[in-house]
JSON list of C-alpha atoms in Angstrom, two decimals:
[
{"chain": "A", "resi": 1, "resn": "MET", "atom": "CA", "xyz": [3.84, -11.63, -4.03]},
{"chain": "A", "resi": 2, "resn": "LYS", "atom": "CA", "xyz": [6.94, -10.45, -1.82]},
{"chain": "A", "resi": 3, "resn": "ILE", "atom": "CA", "xyz": [5.86, -7.63, 0.46]},
{"chain": "A", "resi": 4, "resn": "LYS", "atom": "CA", "xyz": [8.53, -5.47, 1.98]},
{"chain": "A", "resi": 5, "resn": "VAL", "atom": "CA", "xyz": [7.69, -2.95, 4.65]},
{"chain": "A", "resi": 6, "resn": "GLN", "atom": "CA", "xyz": [9.86, 0.10, 5.58]},
{"chain": "A", "resi": 7, "resn": "SER", "atom": "CA", "xyz": [8.57, 2.31, 8.30]},
{"chain": "A", "resi": 8, "resn": "MET", "atom": "CA", "xyz": [10.31, 5.76, 9.22]},
{"chain": "A", "resi": 9, "resn": "GLY", "atom": "CA", "xyz": [9.83, 7.12, 13.12]},
{"chain": "A", "resi": 10, "resn": "LEU", "atom": "CA", "xyz": [7.94, 4.11, 14.36]},
{"chain": "A", "resi": 11, "resn": "THR", "atom": "CA", "xyz": [8.24, 0.32, 14.33]},
{"chain": "A", "resi": 12, "resn": "PRO", "atom": "CA", "xyz": [5.13, -1.48, 13.07]},
{"chain": "A", "resi": 13, "resn": "HIS", "atom": "CA", "xyz": [3.51, -4.15, 15.36]},
{"chain": "A", "resi": 14, "resn": "ALA", "atom": "CA", "xyz": [2.54, -7.61, 13.95]},
{"chain": "A", "resi": 15, "resn": "PRO", "atom": "CA", "xyz": [-1.23, -7.11, 13.99]},
{"chain": "A", "resi": 16, "resn": "LEU", "atom": "CA", "xyz": [-0.47, -3.96, 11.73]},
{"chain": "A", "resi": 17, "resn": "GLU", "atom": "CA", "xyz": [1.96, -6.11, 9.32]},
{"chain": "A", "resi": 18, "resn": "GLU", "atom": "CA", "xyz": [-0.72, -8.93, 9.13]},
{"chain": "A", "resi": 19, "resn": "TYR", "atom": "CA", "xyz": [-3.52, -6.61, 8.31]},
{"chain": "A", "resi": 20, "resn": "LEU", "atom": "CA", "xyz": [-1.19, -5.19, 5.70]},
{"chain": "A", "resi": 21, "resn": "GLU", "atom": "CA", "xyz": [-0.22, -8.75, 4.13]},
{"chain": "A", "resi": 22, "resn": "LYS", "atom": "CA", "xyz": [-3.96, -9.60, 3.96]},
{"chain": "A", "resi": 23, "resn": "LYS", "atom": "CA", "xyz": [-5.10, -6.30, 2.24]},
{"chain": "A", "resi": 24, "resn": "LEU", "atom": "CA", "xyz": [-2.41, -6.53, -0.42]},
{"chain": "A", "resi": 25, "resn": "SER", "atom": "CA", "xyz": [-2.58, -10.08, -1.09]},
{"chain": "A", "resi": 26, "resn": "LYS", "atom": "CA", "xyz": [-5.91, -9.36, -2.52]},
{"chain": "A", "resi": 27, "resn": "LEU", "atom": "CA", "xyz": [-4.62, -7.28, -5.16]},
{"chain": "A", "resi": 28, "resn": "GLU", "atom": "CA", "xyz": [-3.19, -10.35, -6.88]},
{"chain": "A", "resi": 29, "resn": "THR", "atom": "CA", "xyz": [-6.65, -11.52, -7.74]},
{"chain": "A", "resi": 30, "resn": "PHE", "atom": "CA", "xyz": [-7.10, -8.35, -9.96]},
{"chain": "A", "resi": 31, "resn": "TYR", "atom": "CA", "xyz": [-3.77, -8.39, -11.69]},
{"chain": "A", "resi": 32, "resn": "ASP", "atom": "CA", "xyz": [-1.69, -11.36, -11.53]},
{"chain": "A", "resi": 33, "resn": "LYS", "atom": "CA", "xyz": [1.94, -10.02, -12.90]},
{"chain": "A", "resi": 34, "resn": "ILE", "atom": "CA", "xyz": [2.70, -8.30, -9.57]},
{"chain": "A", "resi": 35, "resn": "HIS", "atom": "CA", "xyz": [6.47, -9.05, -8.99]},
{"chain": "A", "resi": 36, "resn": "GLY", "atom": "CA", "xyz": [6.68, -7.30, -5.36]},
{"chain": "A", "resi": 37, "resn": "CYS", "atom": "CA", "xyz": [5.55, -4.47, -3.24]},
{"chain": "A", "resi": 38, "resn": "GLN", "atom": "CA", "xyz": [7.07, -2.10, -1.30]},
{"chain": "A", "resi": 39, "resn": "VAL", "atom": "CA", "xyz": [5.29, -0.13, 1.56]},
{"chain": "A", "resi": 40, "resn": "PHE", "atom": "CA", "xyz": [6.48, 2.89, 3.51]},
{"chain": "A", "resi": 41, "resn": "LEU", "atom": "CA", "xyz": [4.71, 3.76, 6.67]},
{"chain": "A", "resi": 42, "resn": "LYS", "atom": "CA", "xyz": [5.54, 7.26, 8.19]},
{"chain": "A", "resi": 43, "resn": "VAL", "atom": "CA", "xyz": [4.14, 9.40, 10.70]},
{"chain": "A", "resi": 44, "resn": "GLU", "atom": "CA", "xyz": [4.07, 13.06, 9.46]},
{"chain": "A", "resi": 45, "resn": "ASN", "atom": "CA", "xyz": [3.54, 16.23, 11.36]},
{"chain": "A", "resi": 46, "resn": "ALA", "atom": "CA", "xyz": [3.06, 15.12, 14.84]},
{"chain": "A", "resi": 47, "resn": "SER", "atom": "CA", "xyz": [0.60, 17.76, 15.55]},
{"chain": "A", "resi": 48, "resn": "ASP", "atom": "CA", "xyz": [-1.91, 16.73, 13.10]},
{"chain": "A", "resi": 49, "resn": "LYS", "atom": "CA", "xyz": [-4.58, 14.32, 13.70]},
{"chain": "A", "resi": 50, "resn": "GLU", "atom": "CA", "xyz": [-4.70, 12.97, 10.10]},
{"chain": "A", "resi": 51, "resn": "ASN", "atom": "CA", "xyz": [-0.88, 12.22, 10.08]},
{"chain": "A", "resi": 52, "resn": "LYS", "atom": "CA", "xyz": [-0.38, 8.47, 9.22]},
{"chain": "A", "resi": 53, "resn": "THR", "atom": "CA", "xyz": [1.01, 8.28, 5.60]},
{"chain": "A", "resi": 54, "resn": "ALA", "atom": "CA", "xyz": [1.09, 4.98, 3.74]},
{"chain": "A", "resi": 55, "resn": "GLU", "atom": "CA", "xyz": [2.96, 4.62, 0.52]},
{"chain": "A", "resi": 56, "resn": "ILE", "atom": "CA", "xyz": [2.52, 1.66, -1.53]},
{"chain": "A", "resi": 57, "resn": "LYS", "atom": "CA", "xyz": [4.56, 0.87, -4.84]},
{"chain": "A", "resi": 58, "resn": "LEU", "atom": "CA", "xyz": [3.45, -2.13, -6.90]},
{"chain": "A", "resi": 59, "resn": "GLU", "atom": "CA", "xyz": [6.20, -3.63, -8.97]},
{"chain": "A", "resi": 60, "resn": "VAL", "atom": "CA", "xyz": [4.49, -4.63, -12.15]},
{"chain": "A", "resi": 61, "resn": "PRO", "atom": "CA", "xyz": [5.61, -4.91, -15.97]},
{"chain": "A", "resi": 62, "resn": "GLY", "atom": "CA", "xyz": [6.08, -1.29, -17.40]},
{"chain": "A", "resi": 63, "resn": "ASP", "atom": "CA", "xyz": [5.57, 1.54, -15.08]},
{"chain": "A", "resi": 64, "resn": "ASP", "atom": "CA", "xyz": [5.38, 0.90, -11.53]},
{"chain": "A", "resi": 65, "resn": "ILE", "atom": "CA", "xyz": [2.22, 1.75, -9.52]},
{"chain": "A", "resi": 66, "resn": "VAL", "atom": "CA", "xyz": [2.68, 4.12, -6.56]},
{"chain": "A", "resi": 67, "resn": "VAL", "atom": "CA", "xyz": [-0.24, 5.27, -4.55]},
{"chain": "A", "resi": 68, "resn": "LYS", "atom": "CA", "xyz": [0.17, 7.43, -1.38]},
{"chain": "A", "resi": 69, "resn": "LYS", "atom": "CA", "xyz": [-2.67, 8.30, 1.12]},
{"chain": "A", "resi": 70, "resn": "THR", "atom": "CA", "xyz": [-2.76, 10.05, 4.47]},
{"chain": "A", "resi": 71, "resn": "SER", "atom": "CA", "xyz": [-5.22, 9.77, 7.15]},
{"chain": "A", "resi": 72, "resn": "ALA", "atom": "CA", "xyz": [-6.06, 9.46, 11.19]},
{"chain": "A", "resi": 73, "resn": "SER", "atom": "CA", "xyz": [-4.69, 5.69, 11.18]},
{"chain": "A", "resi": 74, "resn": "PHE", "atom": "CA", "xyz": [-2.22, 3.40, 9.45]},
{"chain": "A", "resi": 75, "resn": "GLU", "atom": "CA", "xyz": [-5.21, 0.81, 8.68]},
{"chain": "A", "resi": 76, "resn": "GLU", "atom": "CA", "xyz": [-7.41, 3.78, 7.33]},
{"chain": "A", "resi": 77, "resn": "SER", "atom": "CA", "xyz": [-4.47, 4.96, 5.00]},
{"chain": "A", "resi": 78, "resn": "ILE", "atom": "CA", "xyz": [-3.75, 1.12, 3.80]},
{"chain": "A", "resi": 79, "resn": "ASP", "atom": "CA", "xyz": [-7.14, 0.98, 2.86]},
{"chain": "A", "resi": 80, "resn": "LEU", "atom": "CA", "xyz": [-7.41, 3.89, 0.92]},
{"chain": "A", "resi": 81, "resn": "CYS", "atom": "CA", "xyz": [-4.19, 2.85, -0.84]},
{"chain": "A", "resi": 82, "resn": "ALA", "atom": "CA", "xyz": [-5.16, -0.62, -1.50]},
{"chain": "A", "resi": 83, "resn": "GLU", "atom": "CA", "xyz": [-8.69, 0.50, -2.91]},
{"chain": "A", "resi": 84, "resn": "THR", "atom": "CA", "xyz": [-6.65, 3.16, -5.34]},
{"chain": "A", "resi": 85, "resn": "ALA", "atom": "CA", "xyz": [-4.32, 0.67, -6.33]},
{"chain": "A", "resi": 86, "resn": "LYS", "atom": "CA", "xyz": [-7.16, -2.09, -7.24]},
{"chain": "A", "resi": 87, "resn": "LYS", "atom": "CA", "xyz": [-8.63, 0.52, -9.74]},
{"chain": "A", "resi": 88, "resn": "LEU", "atom": "CA", "xyz": [-5.20, 1.12, -11.24]},
{"chain": "A", "resi": 89, "resn": "LEU", "atom": "CA", "xyz": [-4.57, -2.66, -11.47]},
{"chain": "A", "resi": 90, "resn": "ILE", "atom": "CA", "xyz": [-7.92, -3.30, -13.32]},
{"chain": "A", "resi": 91, "resn": "LYS", "atom": "CA", "xyz": [-7.45, -0.32, -15.37]},
{"chain": "A", "resi": 92, "resn": "LYS", "atom": "CA", "xyz": [-3.87, -1.53, -16.46]},
{"chain": "A", "resi": 93, "resn": "LYS", "atom": "CA", "xyz": [-5.21, -5.04, -17.00]},
{"chain": "A", "resi": 94, "resn": "GLU", "atom": "CA", "xyz": [-8.00, -3.72, -19.14]},
{"chain": "A", "resi": 95, "resn": "LEU", "atom": "CA", "xyz": [-5.37, -1.88, -21.35]},
{"chain": "A", "resi": 96, "resn": "ALA", "atom": "CA", "xyz": [-2.90, -4.74, -21.66]}
]
């Protein structure tokens, strides 16, 4: 699966990109028809503690799956997105 990362207002460092690749590549074990993945990382309101937003768009046959989560760190936001995407992929596979 090809993963494209876009960040707004920040430059993601290599360990974060590796973490992202590791987490998202596991999603293919739940649904093997993922064509691609777009990830958007953004820092929302700088005065908030929970201001790191990750949005993941999985390109699958039919409607794409889009998940957006905000938390105190990008890693936590990515974890929350990956867990939600996993559930949605399992549901999509069962309905297919």
